[in-house]
Tab-separated table of C-alpha atoms in Angstrom:
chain	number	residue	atom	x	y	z
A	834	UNK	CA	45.271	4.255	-129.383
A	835	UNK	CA	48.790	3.268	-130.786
A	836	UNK	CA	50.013	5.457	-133.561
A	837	UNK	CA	51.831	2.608	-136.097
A	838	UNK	CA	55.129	5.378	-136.663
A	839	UNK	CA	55.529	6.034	-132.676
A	840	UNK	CA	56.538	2.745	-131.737
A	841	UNK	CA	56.713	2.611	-127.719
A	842	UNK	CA	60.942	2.592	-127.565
A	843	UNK	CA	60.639	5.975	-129.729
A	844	UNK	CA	57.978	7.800	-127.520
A	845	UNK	CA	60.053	6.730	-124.160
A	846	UNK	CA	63.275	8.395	-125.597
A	847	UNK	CA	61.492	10.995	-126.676
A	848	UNK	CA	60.037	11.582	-122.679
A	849	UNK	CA	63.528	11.476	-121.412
A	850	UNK	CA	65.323	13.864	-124.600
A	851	UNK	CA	67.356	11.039	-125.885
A	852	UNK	CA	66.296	11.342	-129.622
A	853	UNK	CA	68.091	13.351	-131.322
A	854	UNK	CA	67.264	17.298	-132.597
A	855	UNK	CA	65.827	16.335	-136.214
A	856	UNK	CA	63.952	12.726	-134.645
A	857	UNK	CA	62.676	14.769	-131.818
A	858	UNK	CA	60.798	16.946	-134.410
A	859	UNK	CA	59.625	14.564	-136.105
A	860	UNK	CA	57.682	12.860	-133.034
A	861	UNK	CA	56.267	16.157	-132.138
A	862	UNK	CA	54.839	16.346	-134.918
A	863	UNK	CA	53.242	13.036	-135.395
A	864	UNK	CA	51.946	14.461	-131.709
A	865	UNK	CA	50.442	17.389	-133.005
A	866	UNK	CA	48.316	15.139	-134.933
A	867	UNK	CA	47.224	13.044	-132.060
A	868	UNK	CA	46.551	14.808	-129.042
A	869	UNK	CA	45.492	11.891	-126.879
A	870	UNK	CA	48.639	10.335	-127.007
A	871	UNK	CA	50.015	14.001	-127.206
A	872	UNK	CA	48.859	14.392	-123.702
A	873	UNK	CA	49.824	10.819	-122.640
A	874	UNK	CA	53.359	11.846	-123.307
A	875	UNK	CA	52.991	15.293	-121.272
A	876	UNK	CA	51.486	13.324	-118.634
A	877	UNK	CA	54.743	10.627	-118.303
A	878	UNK	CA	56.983	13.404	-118.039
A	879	UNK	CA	55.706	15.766	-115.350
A	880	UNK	CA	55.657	12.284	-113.287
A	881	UNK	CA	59.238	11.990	-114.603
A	882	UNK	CA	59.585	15.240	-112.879
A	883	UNK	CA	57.666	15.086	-110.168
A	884	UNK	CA	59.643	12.146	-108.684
A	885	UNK	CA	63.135	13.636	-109.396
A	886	UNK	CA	61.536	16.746	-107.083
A	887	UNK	CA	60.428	14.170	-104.709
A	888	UNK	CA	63.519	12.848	-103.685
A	889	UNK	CA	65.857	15.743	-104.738
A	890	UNK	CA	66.148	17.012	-101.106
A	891	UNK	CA	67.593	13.452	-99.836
A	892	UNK	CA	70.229	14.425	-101.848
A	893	UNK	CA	71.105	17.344	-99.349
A	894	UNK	CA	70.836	15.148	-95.671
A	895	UNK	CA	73.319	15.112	-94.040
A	896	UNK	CA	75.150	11.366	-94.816
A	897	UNK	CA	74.957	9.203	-91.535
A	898	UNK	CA	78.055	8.727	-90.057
A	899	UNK	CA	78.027	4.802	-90.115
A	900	UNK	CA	77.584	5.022	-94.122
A	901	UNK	CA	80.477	7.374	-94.307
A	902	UNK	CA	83.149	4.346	-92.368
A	903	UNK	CA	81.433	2.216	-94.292
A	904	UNK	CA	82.280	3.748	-97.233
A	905	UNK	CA	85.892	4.395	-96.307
A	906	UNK	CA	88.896	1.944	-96.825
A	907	UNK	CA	88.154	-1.034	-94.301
A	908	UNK	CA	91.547	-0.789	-92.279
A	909	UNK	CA	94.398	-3.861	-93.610
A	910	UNK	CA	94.029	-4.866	-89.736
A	911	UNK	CA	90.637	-6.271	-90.176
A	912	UNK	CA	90.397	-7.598	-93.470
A	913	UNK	CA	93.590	-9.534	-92.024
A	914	UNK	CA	91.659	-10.911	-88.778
A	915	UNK	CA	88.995	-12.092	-91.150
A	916	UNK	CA	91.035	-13.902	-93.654
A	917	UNK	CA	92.544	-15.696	-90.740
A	918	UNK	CA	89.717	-16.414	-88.605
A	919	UNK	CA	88.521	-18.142	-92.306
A	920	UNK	CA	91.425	-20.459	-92.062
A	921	UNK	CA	91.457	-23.815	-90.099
A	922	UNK	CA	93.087	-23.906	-87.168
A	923	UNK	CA	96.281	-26.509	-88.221
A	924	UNK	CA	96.931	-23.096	-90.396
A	925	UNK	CA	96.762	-20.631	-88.205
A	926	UNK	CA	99.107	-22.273	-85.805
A	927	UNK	CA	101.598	-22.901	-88.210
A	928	UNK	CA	101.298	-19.206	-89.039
A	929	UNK	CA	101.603	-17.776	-85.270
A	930	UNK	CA	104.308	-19.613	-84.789
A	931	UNK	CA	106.065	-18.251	-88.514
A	932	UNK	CA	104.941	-14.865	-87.155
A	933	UNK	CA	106.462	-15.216	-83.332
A	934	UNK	CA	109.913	-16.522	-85.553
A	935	UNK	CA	108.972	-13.551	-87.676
A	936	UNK	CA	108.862	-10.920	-84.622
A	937	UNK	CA	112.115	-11.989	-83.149
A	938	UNK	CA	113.853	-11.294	-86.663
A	939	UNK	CA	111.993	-8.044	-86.401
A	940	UNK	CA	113.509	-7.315	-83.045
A	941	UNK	CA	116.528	-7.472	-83.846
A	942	UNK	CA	116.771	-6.014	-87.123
A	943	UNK	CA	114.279	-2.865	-86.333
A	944	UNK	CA	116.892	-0.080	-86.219
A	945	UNK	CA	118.296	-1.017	-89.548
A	946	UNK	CA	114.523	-0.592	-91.353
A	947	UNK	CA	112.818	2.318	-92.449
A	948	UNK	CA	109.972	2.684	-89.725
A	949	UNK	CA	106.895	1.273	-91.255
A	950	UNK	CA	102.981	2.125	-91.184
A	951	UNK	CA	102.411	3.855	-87.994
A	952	UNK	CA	105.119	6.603	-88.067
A	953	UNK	CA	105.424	10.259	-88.801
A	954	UNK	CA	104.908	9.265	-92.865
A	955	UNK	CA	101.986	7.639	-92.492
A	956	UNK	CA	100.489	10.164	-90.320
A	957	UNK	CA	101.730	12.806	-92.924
A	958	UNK	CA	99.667	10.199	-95.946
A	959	UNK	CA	96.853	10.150	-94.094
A	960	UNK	CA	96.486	13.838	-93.610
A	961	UNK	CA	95.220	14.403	-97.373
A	962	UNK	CA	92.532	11.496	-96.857
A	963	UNK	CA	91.488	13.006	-93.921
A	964	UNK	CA	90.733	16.337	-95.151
A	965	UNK	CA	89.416	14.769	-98.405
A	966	UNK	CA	86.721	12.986	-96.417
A	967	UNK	CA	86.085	16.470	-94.156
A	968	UNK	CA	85.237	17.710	-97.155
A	969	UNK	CA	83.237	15.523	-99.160
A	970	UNK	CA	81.117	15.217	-95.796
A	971	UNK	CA	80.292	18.947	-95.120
A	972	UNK	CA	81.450	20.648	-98.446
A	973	UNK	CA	77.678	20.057	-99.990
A	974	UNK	CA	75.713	20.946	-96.857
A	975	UNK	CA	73.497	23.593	-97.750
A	976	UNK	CA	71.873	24.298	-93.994
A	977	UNK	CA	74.618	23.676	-91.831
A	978	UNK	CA	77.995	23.505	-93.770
A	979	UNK	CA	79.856	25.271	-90.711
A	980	UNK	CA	79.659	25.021	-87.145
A	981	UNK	CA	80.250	28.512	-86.154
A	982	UNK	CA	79.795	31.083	-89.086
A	983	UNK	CA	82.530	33.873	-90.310
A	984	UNK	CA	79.789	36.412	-89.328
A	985	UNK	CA	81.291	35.245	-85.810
A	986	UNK	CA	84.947	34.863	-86.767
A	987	UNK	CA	86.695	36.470	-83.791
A	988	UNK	CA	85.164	33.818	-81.504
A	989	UNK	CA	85.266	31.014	-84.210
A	990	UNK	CA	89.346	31.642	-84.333
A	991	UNK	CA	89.520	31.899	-80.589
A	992	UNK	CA	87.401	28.519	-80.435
A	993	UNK	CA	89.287	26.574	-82.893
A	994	UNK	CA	92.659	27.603	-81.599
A	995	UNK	CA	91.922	26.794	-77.620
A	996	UNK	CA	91.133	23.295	-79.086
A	997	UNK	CA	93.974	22.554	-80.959
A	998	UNK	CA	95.765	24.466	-78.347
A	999	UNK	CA	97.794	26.450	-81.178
A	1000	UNK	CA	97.219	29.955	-82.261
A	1001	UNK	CA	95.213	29.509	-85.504
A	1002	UNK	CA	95.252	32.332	-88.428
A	1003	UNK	CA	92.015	32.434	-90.851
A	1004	UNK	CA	93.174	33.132	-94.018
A	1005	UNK	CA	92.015	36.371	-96.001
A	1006	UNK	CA	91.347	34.794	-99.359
A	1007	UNK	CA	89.221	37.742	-100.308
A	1008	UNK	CA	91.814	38.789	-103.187
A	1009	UNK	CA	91.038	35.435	-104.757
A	1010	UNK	CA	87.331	35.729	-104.708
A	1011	UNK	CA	87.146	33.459	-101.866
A	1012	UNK	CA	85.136	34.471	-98.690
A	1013	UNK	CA	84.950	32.599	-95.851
A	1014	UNK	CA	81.623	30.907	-94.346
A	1015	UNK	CA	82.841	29.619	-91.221
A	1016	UNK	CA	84.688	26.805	-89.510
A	1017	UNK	CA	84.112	23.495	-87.512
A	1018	UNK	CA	85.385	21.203	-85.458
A	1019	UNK	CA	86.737	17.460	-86.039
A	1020	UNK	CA	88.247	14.734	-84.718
A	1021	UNK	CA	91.267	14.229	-86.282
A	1022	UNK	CA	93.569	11.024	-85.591
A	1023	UNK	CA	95.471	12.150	-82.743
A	1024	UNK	CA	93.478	14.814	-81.580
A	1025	UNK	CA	91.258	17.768	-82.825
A	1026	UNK	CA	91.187	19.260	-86.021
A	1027	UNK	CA	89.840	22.290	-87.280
A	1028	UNK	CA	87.841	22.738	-90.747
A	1029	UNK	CA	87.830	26.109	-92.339
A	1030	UNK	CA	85.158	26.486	-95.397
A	1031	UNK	CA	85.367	28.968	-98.108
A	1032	UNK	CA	82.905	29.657	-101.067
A	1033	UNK	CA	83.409	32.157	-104.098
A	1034	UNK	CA	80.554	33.773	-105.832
A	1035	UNK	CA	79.174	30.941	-107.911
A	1036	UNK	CA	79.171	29.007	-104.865
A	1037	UNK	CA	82.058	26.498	-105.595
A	1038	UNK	CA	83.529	25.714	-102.011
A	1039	UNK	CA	87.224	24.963	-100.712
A	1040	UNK	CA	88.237	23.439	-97.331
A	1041	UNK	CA	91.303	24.402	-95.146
A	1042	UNK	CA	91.703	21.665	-92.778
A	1043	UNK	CA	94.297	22.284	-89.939
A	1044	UNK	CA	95.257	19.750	-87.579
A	1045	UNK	CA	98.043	19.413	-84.999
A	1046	UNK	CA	100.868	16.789	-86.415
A	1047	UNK	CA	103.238	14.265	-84.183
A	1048	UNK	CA	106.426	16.318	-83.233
A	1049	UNK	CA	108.314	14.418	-85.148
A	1050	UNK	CA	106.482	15.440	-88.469
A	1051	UNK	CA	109.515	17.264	-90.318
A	1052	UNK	CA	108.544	20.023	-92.369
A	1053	UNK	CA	107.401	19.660	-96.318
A	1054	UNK	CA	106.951	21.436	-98.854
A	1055	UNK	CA	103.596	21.671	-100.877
A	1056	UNK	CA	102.554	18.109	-101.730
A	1057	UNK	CA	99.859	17.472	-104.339
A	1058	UNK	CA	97.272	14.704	-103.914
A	1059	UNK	CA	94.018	13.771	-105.612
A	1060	UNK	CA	91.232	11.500	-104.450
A	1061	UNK	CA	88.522	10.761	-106.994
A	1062	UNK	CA	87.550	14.600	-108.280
A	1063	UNK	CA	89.117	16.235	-105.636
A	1064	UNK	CA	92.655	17.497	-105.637
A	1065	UNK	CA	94.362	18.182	-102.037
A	1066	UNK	CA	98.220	20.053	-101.726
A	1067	UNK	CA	99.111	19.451	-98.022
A	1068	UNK	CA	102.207	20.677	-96.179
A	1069	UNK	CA	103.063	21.180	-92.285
A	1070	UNK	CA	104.365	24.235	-91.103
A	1071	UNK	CA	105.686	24.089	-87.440
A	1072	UNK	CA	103.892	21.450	-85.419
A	1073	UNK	CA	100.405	22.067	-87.777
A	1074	UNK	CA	99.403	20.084	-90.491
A	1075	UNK	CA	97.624	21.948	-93.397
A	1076	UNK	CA	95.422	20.497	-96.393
A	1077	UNK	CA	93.424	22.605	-98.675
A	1078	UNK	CA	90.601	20.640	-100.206
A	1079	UNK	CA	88.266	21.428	-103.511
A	1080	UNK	CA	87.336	20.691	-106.807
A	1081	UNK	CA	89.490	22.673	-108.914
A	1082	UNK	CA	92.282	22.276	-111.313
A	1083	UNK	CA	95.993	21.774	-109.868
A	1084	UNK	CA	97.311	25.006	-110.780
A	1085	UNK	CA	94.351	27.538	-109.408
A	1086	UNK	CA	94.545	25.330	-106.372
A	1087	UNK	CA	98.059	25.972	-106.044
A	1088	UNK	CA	97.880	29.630	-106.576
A	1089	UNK	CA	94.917	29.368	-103.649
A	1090	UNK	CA	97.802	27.365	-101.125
A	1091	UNK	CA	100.658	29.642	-101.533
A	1092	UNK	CA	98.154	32.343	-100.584
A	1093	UNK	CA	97.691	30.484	-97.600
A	1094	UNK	CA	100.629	29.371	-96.697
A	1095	UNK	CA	101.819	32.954	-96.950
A	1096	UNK	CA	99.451	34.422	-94.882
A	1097	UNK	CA	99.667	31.675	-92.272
A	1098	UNK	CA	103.641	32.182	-92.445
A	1099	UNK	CA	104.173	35.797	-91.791
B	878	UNK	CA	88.863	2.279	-105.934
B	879	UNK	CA	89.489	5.486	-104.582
B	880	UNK	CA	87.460	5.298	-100.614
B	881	UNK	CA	86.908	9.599	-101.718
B	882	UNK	CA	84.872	8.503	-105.182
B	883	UNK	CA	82.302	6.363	-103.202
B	884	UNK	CA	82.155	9.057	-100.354
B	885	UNK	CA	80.865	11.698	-103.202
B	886	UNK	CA	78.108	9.369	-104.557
B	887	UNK	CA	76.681	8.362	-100.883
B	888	UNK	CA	73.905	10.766	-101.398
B	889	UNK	CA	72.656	9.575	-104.576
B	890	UNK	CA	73.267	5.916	-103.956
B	891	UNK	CA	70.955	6.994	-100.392
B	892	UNK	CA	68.301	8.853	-102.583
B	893	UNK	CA	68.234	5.814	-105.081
B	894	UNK	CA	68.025	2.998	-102.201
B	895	UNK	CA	65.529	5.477	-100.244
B	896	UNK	CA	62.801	5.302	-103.105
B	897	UNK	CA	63.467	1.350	-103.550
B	898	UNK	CA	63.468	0.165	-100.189
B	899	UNK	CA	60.419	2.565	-99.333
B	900	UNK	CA	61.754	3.317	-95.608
B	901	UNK	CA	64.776	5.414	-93.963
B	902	UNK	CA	66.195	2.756	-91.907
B	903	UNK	CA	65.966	0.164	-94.658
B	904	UNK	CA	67.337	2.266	-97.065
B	905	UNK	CA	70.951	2.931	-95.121
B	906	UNK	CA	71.119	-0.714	-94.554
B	907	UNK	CA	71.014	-1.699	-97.741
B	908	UNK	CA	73.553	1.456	-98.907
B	909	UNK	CA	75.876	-0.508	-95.775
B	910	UNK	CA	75.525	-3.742	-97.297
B	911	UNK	CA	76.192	-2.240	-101.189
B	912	UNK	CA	79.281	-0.912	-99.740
B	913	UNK	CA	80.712	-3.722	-97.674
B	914	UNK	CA	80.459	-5.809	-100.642
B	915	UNK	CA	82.010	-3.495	-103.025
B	916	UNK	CA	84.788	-3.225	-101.015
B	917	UNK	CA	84.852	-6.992	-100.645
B	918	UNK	CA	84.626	-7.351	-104.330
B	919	UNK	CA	87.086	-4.454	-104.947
B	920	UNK	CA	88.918	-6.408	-106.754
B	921	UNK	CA	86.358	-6.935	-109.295
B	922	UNK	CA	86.155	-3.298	-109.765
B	923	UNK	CA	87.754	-2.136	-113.477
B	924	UNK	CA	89.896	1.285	-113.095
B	925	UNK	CA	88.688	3.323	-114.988
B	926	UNK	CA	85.596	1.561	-115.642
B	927	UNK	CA	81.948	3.761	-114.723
B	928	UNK	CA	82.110	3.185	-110.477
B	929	UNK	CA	78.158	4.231	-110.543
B	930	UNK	CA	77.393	1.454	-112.652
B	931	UNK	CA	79.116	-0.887	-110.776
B	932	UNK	CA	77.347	0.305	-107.324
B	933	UNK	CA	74.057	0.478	-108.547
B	934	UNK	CA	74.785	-2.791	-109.961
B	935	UNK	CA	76.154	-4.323	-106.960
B	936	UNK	CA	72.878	-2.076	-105.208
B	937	UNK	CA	70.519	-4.090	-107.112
B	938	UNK	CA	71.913	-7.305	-106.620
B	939	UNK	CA	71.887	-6.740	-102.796
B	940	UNK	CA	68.122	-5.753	-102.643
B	941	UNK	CA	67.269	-8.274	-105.293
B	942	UNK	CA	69.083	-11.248	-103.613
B	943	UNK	CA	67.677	-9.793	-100.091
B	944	UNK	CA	71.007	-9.804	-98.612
B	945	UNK	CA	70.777	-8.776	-95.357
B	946	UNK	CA	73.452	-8.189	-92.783
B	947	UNK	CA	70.976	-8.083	-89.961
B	948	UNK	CA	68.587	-10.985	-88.734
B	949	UNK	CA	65.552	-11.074	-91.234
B	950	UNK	CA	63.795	-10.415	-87.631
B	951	UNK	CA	64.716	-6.568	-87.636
B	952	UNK	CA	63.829	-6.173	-91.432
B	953	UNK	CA	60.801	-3.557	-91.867
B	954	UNK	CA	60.274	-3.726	-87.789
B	955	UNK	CA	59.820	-0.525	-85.896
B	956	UNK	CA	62.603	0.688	-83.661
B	957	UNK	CA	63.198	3.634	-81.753
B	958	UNK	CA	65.625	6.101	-83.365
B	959	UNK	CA	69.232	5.982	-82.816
B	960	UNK	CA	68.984	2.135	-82.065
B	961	UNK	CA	70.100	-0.436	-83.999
B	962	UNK	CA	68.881	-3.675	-83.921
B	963	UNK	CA	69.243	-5.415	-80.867
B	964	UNK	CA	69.033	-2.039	-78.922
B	965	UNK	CA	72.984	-1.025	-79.896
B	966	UNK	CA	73.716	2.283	-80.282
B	967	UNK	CA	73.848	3.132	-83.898
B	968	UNK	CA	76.689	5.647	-84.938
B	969	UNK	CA	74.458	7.981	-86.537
B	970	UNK	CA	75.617	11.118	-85.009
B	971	UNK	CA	75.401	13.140	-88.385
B	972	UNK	CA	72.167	11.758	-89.185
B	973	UNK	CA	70.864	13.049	-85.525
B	974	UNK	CA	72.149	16.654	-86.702
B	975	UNK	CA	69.806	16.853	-89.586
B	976	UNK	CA	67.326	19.075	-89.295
B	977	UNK	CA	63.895	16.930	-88.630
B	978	UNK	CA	61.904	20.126	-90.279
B	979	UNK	CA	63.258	19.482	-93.214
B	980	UNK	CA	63.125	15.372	-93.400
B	981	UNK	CA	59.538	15.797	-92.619
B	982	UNK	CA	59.118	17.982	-95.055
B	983	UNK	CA	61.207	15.568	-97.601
B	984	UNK	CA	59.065	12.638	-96.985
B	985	UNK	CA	55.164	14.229	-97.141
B	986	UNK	CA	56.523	15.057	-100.853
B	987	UNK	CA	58.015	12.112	-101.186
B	988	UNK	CA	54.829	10.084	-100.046
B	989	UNK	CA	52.621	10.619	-102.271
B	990	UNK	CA	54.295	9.553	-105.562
B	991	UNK	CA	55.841	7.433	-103.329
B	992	UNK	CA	52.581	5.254	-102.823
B	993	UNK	CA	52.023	5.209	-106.510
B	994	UNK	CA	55.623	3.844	-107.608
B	995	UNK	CA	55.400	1.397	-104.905
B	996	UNK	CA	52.333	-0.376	-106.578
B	997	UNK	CA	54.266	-1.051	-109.751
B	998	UNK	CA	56.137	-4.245	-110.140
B	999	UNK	CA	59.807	-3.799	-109.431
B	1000	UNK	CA	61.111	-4.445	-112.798
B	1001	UNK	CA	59.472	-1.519	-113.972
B	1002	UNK	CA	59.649	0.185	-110.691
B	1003	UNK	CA	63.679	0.112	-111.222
B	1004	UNK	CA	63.924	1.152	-114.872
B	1005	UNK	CA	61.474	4.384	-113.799
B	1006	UNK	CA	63.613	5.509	-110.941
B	1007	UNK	CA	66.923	5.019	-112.404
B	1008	UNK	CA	65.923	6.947	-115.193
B	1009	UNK	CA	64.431	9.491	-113.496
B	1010	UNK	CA	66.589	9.997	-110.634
B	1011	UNK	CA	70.545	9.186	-111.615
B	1012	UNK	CA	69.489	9.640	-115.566
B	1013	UNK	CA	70.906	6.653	-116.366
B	1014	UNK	CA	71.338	4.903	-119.986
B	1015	UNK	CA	69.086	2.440	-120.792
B	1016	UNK	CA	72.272	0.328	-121.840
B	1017	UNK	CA	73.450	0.696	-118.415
B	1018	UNK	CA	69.990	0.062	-116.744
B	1019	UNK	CA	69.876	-3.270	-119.275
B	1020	UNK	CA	72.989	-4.577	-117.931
B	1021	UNK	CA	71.938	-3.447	-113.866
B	1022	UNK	CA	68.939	-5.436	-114.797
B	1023	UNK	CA	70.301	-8.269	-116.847
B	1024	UNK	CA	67.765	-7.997	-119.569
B	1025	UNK	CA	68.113	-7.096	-123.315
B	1026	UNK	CA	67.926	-2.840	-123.816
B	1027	UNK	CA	64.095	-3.524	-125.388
B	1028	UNK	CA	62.614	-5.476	-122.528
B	1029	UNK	CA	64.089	-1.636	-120.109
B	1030	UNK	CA	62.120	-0.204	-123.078
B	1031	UNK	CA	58.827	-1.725	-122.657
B	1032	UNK	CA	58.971	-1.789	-118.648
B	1033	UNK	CA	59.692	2.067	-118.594
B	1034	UNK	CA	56.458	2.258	-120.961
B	1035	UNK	CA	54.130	0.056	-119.322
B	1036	UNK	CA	55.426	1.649	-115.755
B	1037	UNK	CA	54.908	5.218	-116.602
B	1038	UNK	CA	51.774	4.039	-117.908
B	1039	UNK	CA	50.459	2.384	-115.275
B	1040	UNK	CA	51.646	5.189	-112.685
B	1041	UNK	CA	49.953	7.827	-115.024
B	1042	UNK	CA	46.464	6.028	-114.314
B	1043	UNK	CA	47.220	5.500	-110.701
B	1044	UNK	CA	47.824	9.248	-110.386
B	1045	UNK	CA	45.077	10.057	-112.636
B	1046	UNK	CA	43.046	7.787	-109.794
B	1047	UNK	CA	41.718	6.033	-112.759
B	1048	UNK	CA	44.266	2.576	-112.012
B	1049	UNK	CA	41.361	0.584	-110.212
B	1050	UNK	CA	43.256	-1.644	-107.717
B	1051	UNK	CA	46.367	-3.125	-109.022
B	1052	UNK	CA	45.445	-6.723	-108.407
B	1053	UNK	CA	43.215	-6.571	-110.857
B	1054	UNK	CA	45.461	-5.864	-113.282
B	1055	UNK	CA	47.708	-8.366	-114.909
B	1056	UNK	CA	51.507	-7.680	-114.957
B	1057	UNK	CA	53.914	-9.795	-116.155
């Protein structure tokens, strides 16, 4: 049944294309010669096939929730707890009493240090993530990518805007080839936030994300971020926070943001 | 490691666990578990180096090692959705908003292939999928599996094979055959 010039490494490669142009021809046509094996081959790759179409619509559910915080940073708190609860006890008394020294150095020298991870900055770093997650989550949702759809946009802005108790304004991104497909609702850190989705012709997708930032936040100007394939510019503008999320170079992007940010201005 | 770059390859590293582990509930534990150690290992983790790779890697090591999280009590038991084991609520809101048409629909296709692959031995069982599904390298598969690039050869052949005759309903029952 073996054919002596097909060994069984060649005909695998050849299932899955991996030989190249000129090899590949040559294997067909040994093939052509032996049509048992001929049909052997056909066989292995319409199963080849017929399991990437079996599980190609997993690809498409919606990702639990628990898998998504799984997936995200584990917070410095709790990696800290653990390390300590690892050490024996002698240790960790010696350290809680370093750290009670520790917090009465702290008390007294607070005003003269920059305020550390819990202020306005950190809420300001954390509003890139935060969209960047938004839209890795819902970006690739083909059924249900939006809450509320733009077909509905009058009630989707009135919606969004009673939540984060701000007047919201959708952005017409129409003259970039952008139209909008809807919006949704999130829970941001401190409060709502609201998710606007876009999508151009080919289908390629960008996220507004608009949430309501800390009084304190001062203003910024455009600030340019990029987790994994993503790239994020952020700014806040009044008391709202504003990321635009997508996969696209920095400078269309940009282009894309001032758009927004003078629509959402005037 | 960027949190962002394992959030994008949560479906696929679902898909790939879904058609190892056989079962919904098992599969998402084991994608927890993958996860949880890589970012307890994160340290491990090259910049720059191929992060897929290293997941399925650390994937496969879970499942093979039968790490489990969870008491070995809960594994491959029944329980009612949206409870964990040991009746707690599980978080999975999103998962609740899928549309149950369409997961239905998912796993009738999914079954019947699905019963054929899972007869195979799991060395070869591994090389198919990750070929087929993530079209991975065999180099890369070689070094998930920890065997030389010829021995991923020669399970990918004798697996296709065999799943060609179980499909053709011409296998016989599998423990009559001998597999190394």
């Amino acid at each position: 049944m073996n054919v002596p010039e097909l060994p069984e490494e060649v005909l695998q490669a050849h299932v899955d294309g991996r030989l190249d142009p000129a090899h590949a021809e040559a294997v067909a046509a040994v093939l052509a010669a032996h049509p048992d094996l001929a049909a052997r081959v056909a066989a292995w790759r319409l199963q080849k096939a017929s399991i990437a179409d079996a599980y190609a619509s997993l690809v498409d559910e919606p990702v639990p929730a628990r898998l998504v915080q799984a997936a995200s940073r584990p917070a410095a708190a709790a990696s800290t707890a653990a390390r300590l609860s690892a050490l024996p006890w002698q240790t960790r008394f010696a350290l809680a009493a370093m750290l009670a020294g520790g917090i009465a150095i702290g008390w007294v020298v607070r005003g003269a240090l920059p305020t550390g991870g819990s202020g306005p900055e950190a809420a300001v770093a954390a509003l890139p993530r935060d969209a960047a997650i938004a839209h890795a989550v819902y970006s690739p949702e083909i059924r249900h990518p939006v809450e509320v759809a733009a077909s509905e946009q009058d009630h989707l802005v009135g919606w969004l805007s009673k939540r984060l108790g701000r007047k919201l304004v959708v952005p017409d991104l129409a003259a970039a080839g952008y139209e909008l497909v809807g919006g949704r609702l999130l829970p941001g850190n401190q409060g709502p936030a609201a998710q606007f989705m876009y999508q151009d012709a080919t289908g390629r997708r960008l996220t507004l994300y608009i949430r309501v930032e800390p009084s304190a936040a001062p203003a910024t100007a455009f600030r340019f971020s990029e987790q994994g394939t993503l790239r994020v510019f952020h700014w806040i503008d009044g008391s709202l926070g504003y990321a635009l999320s997508g996969e696209f170079d920095r400078e269309e992007l940009l282009s894309i943001a001032t758009r927004v940010h003078r629509q959402i201005a005037s | 490691m960027h949190e962002h770059d394992l959030i994008v390859l949560l479906p696929r590293l679902r898909r790939y666990a879904r058609a190892l582990a056989g079962d919904a509930g098992r599969a998402d534990d084991l994608v927890q578990d993958t996860l949880e150690r890589a970012w307890a290992k994160s340290a491990l983790f090259r910049p720059g180096s191929d992060l897929r790779a290293w997941l399925f890697t650390l994937m496969h090591n879970v499942h093979v090692n039968g790490v489990r999280r969870r008491s070995p009590l809960d594994a491959g038991g029944a329980r009612p959705p949206g409870q964990g084991p040991g009746g707690v609520e599980r978080e999975d809101t999103l998962a609740a908003l899928a549309d149950p048409a369409a997961t239905a629909e998912g796993d009738a296709a999914v079954s019947d292939i699905g019963r054929a692959l899972a007869q195979l031995p799991e060395t070869q069982r591994v090389a198919i999928l990750l070929v087929a599904l993530e079209d991975m390298s065999y180099q890369d598969i070689a070094s998930i599996q920890q065997v030389p690039v010829g021995t991923v050869m020669s399970r990918l052949a004798r697996g296709r094979e065999r799943l060609r005759q179980l499909l053709d309903g011409t296998g016989g029952p599998a423990s009559l055959r001998v597999v190394k």
